[in-house]
Structure formats: structure tokens, C-alpha cells
Backbone as CSV, one residue per row, in Angstrom:
resi,resn,N_x,N_y,N_z,CA_x,CA_y,CA_z,C_x,C_y,C_z
1,UNK,101.794,39.662,176.327,101.458,38.333,176.807,102.731,37.618,177.246
2,UNK,102.634,36.926,178.344,103.772,36.151,178.826,103.785,34.814,178.078
3,UNK,104.903,34.548,177.418,105.056,33.335,176.613,105.674,32.219,177.440
4,UNK,105.367,30.961,177.129,106.020,29.856,177.833,107.486,29.725,177.399
5,UNK,108.348,29.428,178.364,109.774,29.237,178.107,110.001,27.797,177.636
6,UNK,110.744,27.652,176.563,111.080,26.338,176.018,112.200,25.722,176.858
7,UNK,112.006,24.501,177.295,112.921,23.825,178.225,113.931,22.935,177.493
8,UNK,115.102,22.829,178.112,116.219,22.019,177.613,115.729,20.684,177.052
9,UNK,116.258,20.326,175.883,115.884,19.080,175.220,114.936,19.308,174.057
10,UNK,114.304,20.469,174.026,113.396,20.784,172.918,114.229,21.077,171.667
11,UNK,113.862,20.511,170.513,114.658,20.677,169.288,114.880,22.129,168.852
12,UNK,113.957,23.031,169.118,114.116,24.419,168.679,115.348,25.073,169.309
13,UNK,115.760,24.585,170.469,116.926,25.155,171.152,118.245,24.742,170.501
14,UNK,118.205,23.769,169.595,119.422,23.298,168.928,119.495,23.715,167.459
15,UNK,118.511,24.455,166.999,118.519,24.927,165.611,119.285,26.237,165.500
16,UNK,119.907,26.463,164.345,120.474,27.778,164.038,119.303,28.627,163.565
17,UNK,119.062,29.728,164.260,117.911,30.582,163.984,118.077,31.346,162.670
18,UNK,116.961,31.740,162.091,116.926,32.438,160.800,116.762,33.945,160.984
19,UNK,117.372,34.701,160.066,117.161,36.150,160.027,115.694,36.436,159.719
20,UNK,115.252,37.606,160.146,113.892,38.044,159.833,113.966,39.411,159.150
21,UNK,112.824,39.868,158.639,112.748,41.223,158.099,111.620,41.966,158.805
22,UNK,111.413,43.201,158.415,110.408,44.053,159.061,108.994,43.506,158.930
23,UNK,108.788,42.623,157.952,107.457,42.076,157.697,107.180,40.774,158.450
24,UNK,108.053,40.409,159.379,107.813,39.194,160.169,106.427,39.318,160.824
25,UNK,105.608,38.261,160.753,104.237,38.336,161.272,104.161,38.751,162.749
26,UNK,103.307,39.714,163.027,103.029,40.191,164.396,104.298,40.564,165.151
27,UNK,105.256,41.167,164.453,106.555,41.483,165.060,106.441,42.428,166.250
28,UNK,105.644,43.469,166.145,105.534,44.431,167.249,105.002,43.754,168.504
29,UNK,104.006,42.920,168.361,103.462,42.197,169.508,104.508,41.237,170.074
30,UNK,105.218,40.550,169.191,106.221,39.595,169.658,107.334,40.305,170.425
31,UNK,107.769,41.473,169.955,108.803,42.228,170.664,108.329,42.566,172.079
32,UNK,107.107,43.043,172.206,106.552,43.375,173.530,106.446,42.122,174.400
33,UNK,106.025,41.008,173.804,105.901,39.745,174.537,107.263,39.262,175.052
34,UNK,108.308,39.463,174.255,109.657,39.053,174.675,110.059,39.804,175.949
35,UNK,109.897,41.117,175.954,110.246,41.901,177.152,109.427,41.450,178.353
36,UNK,108.114,41.327,178.158,107.234,40.958,179.263,107.603,39.581,179.815
37,UNK,107.887,38.650,178.935,108.243,37.287,179.362,109.564,37.283,180.128
38,UNK,110.575,37.998,179.621,111.875,38.044,180.298,111.738,38.602,181.710
39,UNK,111.020,39.716,181.841,110.876,40.329,183.163,110.055,39.456,184.102
40,UNK,109.000,38.834,183.600,108.181,37.967,184.439,109.001,36.798,184.987
41,UNK,109.910,36.275,184.158,110.725,35.119,184.550,111.992,35.525,185.316
42,UNK,112.154,36.823,185.585,113.339,37.337,186.288,114.630,37.054,185.537
43,UNK,114.593,37.140,184.214,115.784,36.942,183.405,116.502,38.247,183.130
44,UNK,117.769,38.144,182.744,118.517,39.315,182.281,118.622,39.287,180.754
45,UNK,118.160,38.209,180.156,118.151,38.076,178.710,117.167,36.997,178.305
46,UNK,116.709,37.091,177.066,115.801,36.086,176.527,115.944,36.089,175.011
47,UNK,116.163,34.913,174.439,116.284,34.757,172.982,115.015,34.114,172.431
48,UNK,114.671,34.475,171.207,113.452,33.962,170.579,113.352,32.427,170.602
49,UNK,114.444,31.671,170.372,114.312,30.212,170.458,113.837,29.733,171.836
50,UNK,114.086,30.529,172.863,113.653,30.146,174.214,112.148,30.258,174.398
51,UNK,111.472,30.880,173.443,110.017,30.911,173.479,109.455,30.225,172.229
52,UNK,110.262,29.334,171.651,109.797,28.462,170.587,109.892,28.997,169.176
53,UNK,110.538,30.153,168.980,110.651,30.711,167.628,112.110,30.725,167.193
54,UNK,112.399,30.053,166.104,113.766,29.944,165.611,114.109,31.140,164.718
55,UNK,114.102,32.323,165.346,114.460,33.551,164.642,115.579,34.251,165.412
56,UNK,116.349,35.086,164.708,117.536,35.732,165.272,117.149,37.028,165.980
57,UNK,116.663,36.853,167.200,116.241,38.005,167.998,116.419,37.682,169.471
58,UNK,116.960,38.658,170.216,117.009,38.512,171.666,116.947,39.871,172.336
59,UNK,116.557,39.846,173.596,116.492,41.052,174.418,117.371,40.846,175.647
60,UNK,117.957,41.951,176.130,118.743,41.882,177.363,118.492,43.135,178.194
61,UNK,118.622,42.981,179.503,118.591,44.109,180.427,119.668,43.833,181.474
62,UNK,120.781,44.521,181.339,121.935,44.302,182.218,121.957,45.245,183.422
63,UNK,120.852,45.923,183.694,120.801,46.874,184.804,121.165,46.246,186.149
64,UNK,120.909,44.952,186.293,121.209,44.296,187.573,122.710,44.273,187.873
65,UNK,123.542,44.489,186.859,124.997,44.502,187.049,125.553,45.913,187.239
66,UNK,124.671,46.917,187.329,125.102,48.321,187.391,125.899,48.648,188.659
67,UNK,125.685,47.911,189.725,126.447,48.180,190.940,127.941,47.923,190.707
68,UNK,128.244,46.876,189.945,129.646,46.555,189.653,130.165,47.271,188.409
69,UNK,129.280,47.529,187.442,129.646,48.257,186.226,128.610,49.372,186.025
70,UNK,128.863,50.568,186.608,127.876,51.658,186.578,127.355,52.024,185.193
71,UNK,128.146,51.811,184.149,127.693,52.141,182.793,126.523,51.262,182.333
72,UNK,126.216,50.215,183.088,125.107,49.334,182.730,123.769,49.788,183.323
73,UNK,123.772,50.873,184.060,122.516,51.432,184.577,121.601,51.735,183.392
74,UNK,120.416,51.129,183.378,119.463,51.343,182.294,119.839,50.692,180.974
75,UNK,120.814,49.773,180.982,121.278,49.112,179.756,120.273,48.042,179.342
76,UNK,119.437,48.397,178.394,118.341,47.534,177.945,118.321,47.613,176.421
77,UNK,118.458,46.455,175.752,118.550,46.462,174.286,117.872,45.243,173.671
78,UNK,117.430,45.465,172.427,116.924,44.379,171.598,117.887,44.202,170.433
79,UNK,118.216,42.956,170.114,119.128,42.619,169.024,118.373,41.767,168.010
80,UNK,118.324,42.250,166.766,117.657,41.511,165.694,118.700,41.221,164.615
81,UNK,118.707,39.979,164.119,119.650,39.523,163.087,121.101,39.789,163.501
82,UNK,121.387,39.545,164.757,122.713,39.821,165.307,123.765,38.874,164.749
83,UNK,124.988,39.422,164.647,126.139,38.616,164.239,127.352,39.105,165.030
84,UNK,127.918,38.228,165.853,129.160,38.562,166.546,130.281,38.428,165.527
85,UNK,131.032,39.513,165.330,132.078,39.525,164.311,133.469,39.341,164.896
86,UNK,133.600,39.531,166.211,134.913,39.368,166.834,134.748,39.113,168.328
87,UNK,135.589,38.228,168.837,135.661,37.954,170.284,137.115,38.136,170.677
88,UNK,137.378,38.980,171.675,138.758,39.276,172.060,138.888,39.328,173.583
89,UNK,140.137,39.437,174.008,140.419,39.557,175.438,140.555,38.205,176.097
90,UNK,140.985,38.257,177.335,141.144,37.019,178.099,139.786,36.427,178.422
91,UNK,139.745,35.108,178.442,138.515,34.449,178.871,138.416,34.553,180.383
92,UNK,137.209,34.793,180.870,136.987,34.843,182.311,135.780,33.990,182.640
93,UNK,135.813,33.453,183.822,134.812,32.485,184.257,133.777,33.153,185.147
94,UNK,132.527,32.783,184.922,131.431,33.275,185.747,130.339,32.217,185.772
95,UNK,129.648,32.133,186.859,128.519,31.211,186.966,127.363,31.741,186.117
96,UNK,126.828,30.878,185.264,125.697,31.244,184.418,124.538,30.298,184.668
97,UNK,123.363,30.821,184.446,122.138,30.040,184.489,121.350,30.358,183.230
98,UNK,120.203,29.714,183.080,119.414,29.911,181.867,117.959,29.592,182.177
99,UNK,117.056,30.424,181.679,115.628,30.175,181.886,115.198,28.849,181.269
100,UNK,115.901,28.394,180.238,115.568,27.118,179.592,116.160,25.913,180.319
101,UNK,117.004,26.177,181.312,117.578,25.099,182.134,117.394,25.505,183.607
102,UNK,116.134,25.533,184.070,115.866,26.059,185.409,116.564,25.283,186.517
103,UNK,117.077,26.044,187.490,117.678,25.443,188.678,119.109,24.982,188.505
104,UNK,119.725,25.238,187.375,121.097,24.786,187.136,121.984,25.981,186.807
105,UNK,123.069,26.098,187.519,124.082,27.122,187.260,125.432,26.435,187.181
106,UNK,126.257,26.872,186.237,127.594,26.314,186.081,128.557,27.412,185.652
107,UNK,129.832,27.209,185.965,130.869,28.147,185.557,131.118,28.014,184.056
108,UNK,131.162,29.165,183.385,131.377,29.208,181.941,132.470,30.228,181.650
109,UNK,133.422,29.842,180.784,134.468,30.769,180.331,134.012,31.414,179.043
110,UNK,134.165,32.739,178.988,133.832,33.469,177.768,134.862,34.575,177.576
111,UNK,135.115,34.968,176.325,136.018,36.091,176.069,135.479,37.376,176.706
112,UNK,136.389,38.236,177.066,136.049,39.469,177.777,135.285,40.480,176.919
113,UNK,135.589,40.541,175.616,135.016,41.574,174.752,134.508,40.988,173.442
114,UNK,133.523,41.683,172.866,132.967,41.271,171.570,132.716,42.492,170.697
115,UNK,132.641,42.244,169.390,132.099,43.202,168.429,130.872,42.525,167.845
116,UNK,129.811,43.294,167.685,128.560,42.724,167.188,127.877,43.695,166.240
117,UNK,127.243,43.125,165.210,126.409,43.873,164.276,124.979,43.410,164.502
118,UNK,124.032,44.351,164.473,122.634,43.987,164.683,121.719,45.151,164.299
119,UNK,120.449,44.833,164.218,119.408,45.846,164.070,118.696,45.968,165.403
120,UNK,118.336,47.190,165.765,117.584,47.378,167.005,116.086,47.263,166.717
121,UNK,115.265,47.523,167.721,113.819,47.371,167.572,113.208,48.331,166.547
122,UNK,113.934,49.383,166.194,113.467,50.341,165.181,114.098,50.090,163.816
123,UNK,114.769,48.971,163.645,115.448,48.562,162.417,116.594,49.499,162.046
124,UNK,117.236,50.055,163.060,118.450,50.836,162.838,119.633,49.898,163.014
125,UNK,120.586,49.965,162.081,121.751,49.083,162.099,122.814,49.631,163.048
126,UNK,123.450,48.724,163.798,124.505,49.099,164.744,125.692,48.160,164.599
127,UNK,126.891,48.702,164.750,128.123,47.933,164.917,128.717,48.445,166.226
128,UNK,128.768,47.577,167.227,129.182,48.030,168.553,130.143,47.037,169.194
129,UNK,130.842,47.537,170.209,131.751,46.707,170.999,131.271,46.721,172.444
130,UNK,131.355,45.561,173.065,130.968,45.434,174.467,132.011,44.613,175.199
131,UNK,132.119,44.875,176.500,132.997,44.066,177.343,132.307,43.839,178.681
132,UNK,132.941,43.016,179.512,132.405,42.755,180.842,131.088,42.009,180.820
133,UNK,130.203,42.403,181.760,128.925,41.703,181.901,128.058,41.806,180.653
134,UNK,128.049,42.970,180.014,127.236,43.127,178.799,127.685,42.129,177.734
135,UNK,128.996,41.998,177.535,129.512,41.039,176.545,129.123,39.615,176.915
136,UNK,129.175,39.297,178.196,128.817,37.944,178.645,127.354,37.644,178.356
137,UNK,126.464,38.547,178.734,125.034,38.312,178.531,124.720,38.231,177.036
138,UNK,125.314,39.120,176.250,125.094,39.083,174.801,125.566,37.744,174.231
139,UNK,126.740,37.275,174.645,127.250,35.991,174.129,126.337,34.833,174.516
140,UNK,125.819,34.866,175.742,124.916,33.800,176.198,123.661,33.775,175.317
141,UNK,123.048,34.940,175.111,121.823,34.989,174.303,122.117,34.692,172.832
142,UNK,123.230,35.192,172.338,123.636,34.929,170.959,123.813,33.426,170.737
143,UNK,124.378,32.733,171.711,124.531,31.278,171.603,123.195,30.607,171.301
144,UNK,122.113,31.104,171.910,120.793,30.513,171.647,120.434,30.611,170.165
145,UNK,120.871,31.672,169.500,120.581,31.826,168.072,121.373,30.832,167.231
146,UNK,122.468,30.339,167.799,123.336,29.379,167.108,123.053,27.934,167.527
147,UNK,122.039,27.722,168.370,121.695,26.372,168.821,122.620,25.851,169.910
148,UNK,123.253,26.767,170.644,124.220,26.407,171.689,123.646,26.743,173.060
149,UNK,123.787,25.827,173.996,123.357,26.058,175.385,124.601,26.327,176.234
150,UNK,124.441,27.030,177.343,125.612,27.360,178.161,126.323,26.122,178.676
151,UNK,125.614,25.039,178.866,126.236,23.805,179.349,127.188,23.208,178.310
152,UNK,127.034,23.599,177.044,127.941,23.131,175.998,129.356,23.655,176.209
153,UNK,129.488,24.724,176.974,130.794,25.318,177.238,131.513,24.663,178.425
154,UNK,130.846,23.767,179.113,131.449,23.098,180.269,132.488,22.063,179.816
155,UNK,133.405,21.784,180.709,134.426,20.767,180.440,133.755,19.405,180.235
156,UNK,134.379,18.520,179.439,133.773,17.208,179.152,133.360,16.428,180.402
157,UNK,134.194,16.428,181.417,133.828,15.671,182.619,132.620,16.293,183.298
158,UNK,132.525,17.606,183.300,131.377,18.294,183.898,130.115,17.973,183.106
159,UNK,130.234,17.920,181.783,129.078,17.580,180.948,128.542,16.195,181.310
160,UNK,129.462,15.257,181.524,129.035,13.904,181.905,128.319,13.918,183.247
161,UNK,128.828,14.717,184.176,128.208,14.806,185.505,126.826,15.466,185.446
162,UNK,126.602,16.302,184.459,125.334,17.017,184.343,124.245,16.236,183.602
163,UNK,124.606,15.151,182.944,123.640,14.412,182.116,122.352,14.070,182.859
164,UNK,122.487,13.560,184.055,121.299,13.163,184.834,120.417,14.353,185.177
165,UNK,121.030,15.451,185.616,120.260,16.659,185.936,119.545,17.193,184.700
166,UNK,120.257,17.245,183.577,119.666,17.757,182.348,118.522,16.858,181.861
167,UNK,118.681,15.568,182.002,117.610,14.635,181.617,116.376,14.871,182.486
168,UNK,116.604,15.089,183.775,115.491,15.376,184.682,114.787,16.678,184.322
169,UNK,115.574,17.707,184.025,114.988,18.998,183.640,114.146,18.832,182.381
170,UNK,114.651,18.076,181.409,113.905,17.899,180.153,112.593,17.138,180.371
171,UNK,112.482,16.447,181.506,111.246,15.712,181.829,110.360,16.478,182.805
172,UNK,110.771,17.709,183.139,109.935,18.533,184.007,110.261,18.449,185.477
173,UNK,111.405,17.873,185.824,111.802,17.758,187.235,112.545,19.015,187.670
174,UNK,111.792,20.077,187.887,112.334,21.361,188.340,111.168,22.213,188.811
175,UNK,111.492,23.302,189.463,110.489,24.269,189.889,110.760,25.573,189.155
176,UNK,109.704,26.167,188.627,109.814,27.460,187.960,108.502,28.205,188.167
177,UNK,108.610,29.513,188.323,107.390,30.306,188.530,106.742,30.710,187.205
178,UNK,107.407,30.400,186.093,106.899,30.798,184.790,106.341,29.599,184.035
179,UNK,105.505,29.892,183.038,104.979,28.843,182.159,106.129,28.306,181.313
180,UNK,106.023,27.041,180.935,107.106,26.460,180.141,106.556,25.409,179.189
181,UNK,107.401,25.075,178.201,107.083,24.032,177.227,108.187,22.978,177.311
182,UNK,107.790,21.749,177.629,108.751,20.642,177.699,109.003,20.085,176.305
183,UNK,110.149,19.405,176.145,110.435,18.753,174.853,109.321,17.755,174.523
184,UNK,109.083,17.602,173.246,108.042,16.647,172.802,108.601,15.263,172.699
């Protein structure tokens, strides 16, 4: 089932998400719904808070970056109870967008590489290192688990300039092809 995307300003997007266990209600269905929702919305990642659930889970598919980083061909993963344990390398800037902030893209600086611990969809534990686009997408989705939006990484003056746009988005002043939930 395609789930509605939670839009900027909704309180669930600012909460620190909780770990889950294998007994989380309807977990298998929710995992399938996350993938279906991300692909329907043309996203490269989707975190559970973006569909209204404050749990530590996100999905990513970095295949769209395979032309520039061939190792990302077929790179599709689910992260459950993820924890970034290290961020290293030079920060690099890239334009980012977010399904929860439709129609807005801004330059964001992020470290080049990360180390992360997580469980996959089969509850197998992993400790892995990523760099480049994969690290960027993982950091963006991981931020959602920490109650952080990509616009929080913008310079103070840029944040002030974005206030009006963000207020409009939180009131539904945007176009999106997917279902969404506005802040209450």
C-alpha cells in the first residue's frame, strides 16, 4: 500500500525515533509499504517518520547514482535501528531535496564517509562503511530518525530566507503526485 508522506511542520518529523524489535506490529507489511511508497514518490530514500511512524527504519535505493558511481548499480537496502558511529572525510556540498519538503532543494554539506551499524530486513546485524552518494543518502535518511531535516544544515541566513517557503509547504502550498499528510 502506498502510504501518505508526512509534510514539513508535522511534529513526528522532529521526534527522535525509537528502536523496534522483530515483534513490531505488521512489520512485514510495513516494510513492503515503505518500498512501494518510496518508488511511487520517485524517492531515493524514505524514513519511517516520513510516513508518520517514529521508528528507526529507512529504505534507500541509490541505483540512480550508478552512472557516476558504478558500484551503486542495484544498491538497495533497508536499515533498521541504525546508528552512525563515525563521520569522516572532507565535507562536500550537494543539492538535496526531500519528499517531506516538496519542491525545495538546497545545497547541504555532509562528510564524505560514514560508519554505520544496523539490522537489515532479515534482522541480520551489519557494521559497514560508505562514502560518496551512498553515504550522503544514508545521512539524509538517518537525520529523519534524529528529528533533523535537511534544511537544518543550511546556513543561518539561508534558513531565514527559507522561512516563507517552508511555512507555505506546511500549509499545503506545493504540488506533489503522491498522497501526503499536512501538519495538524
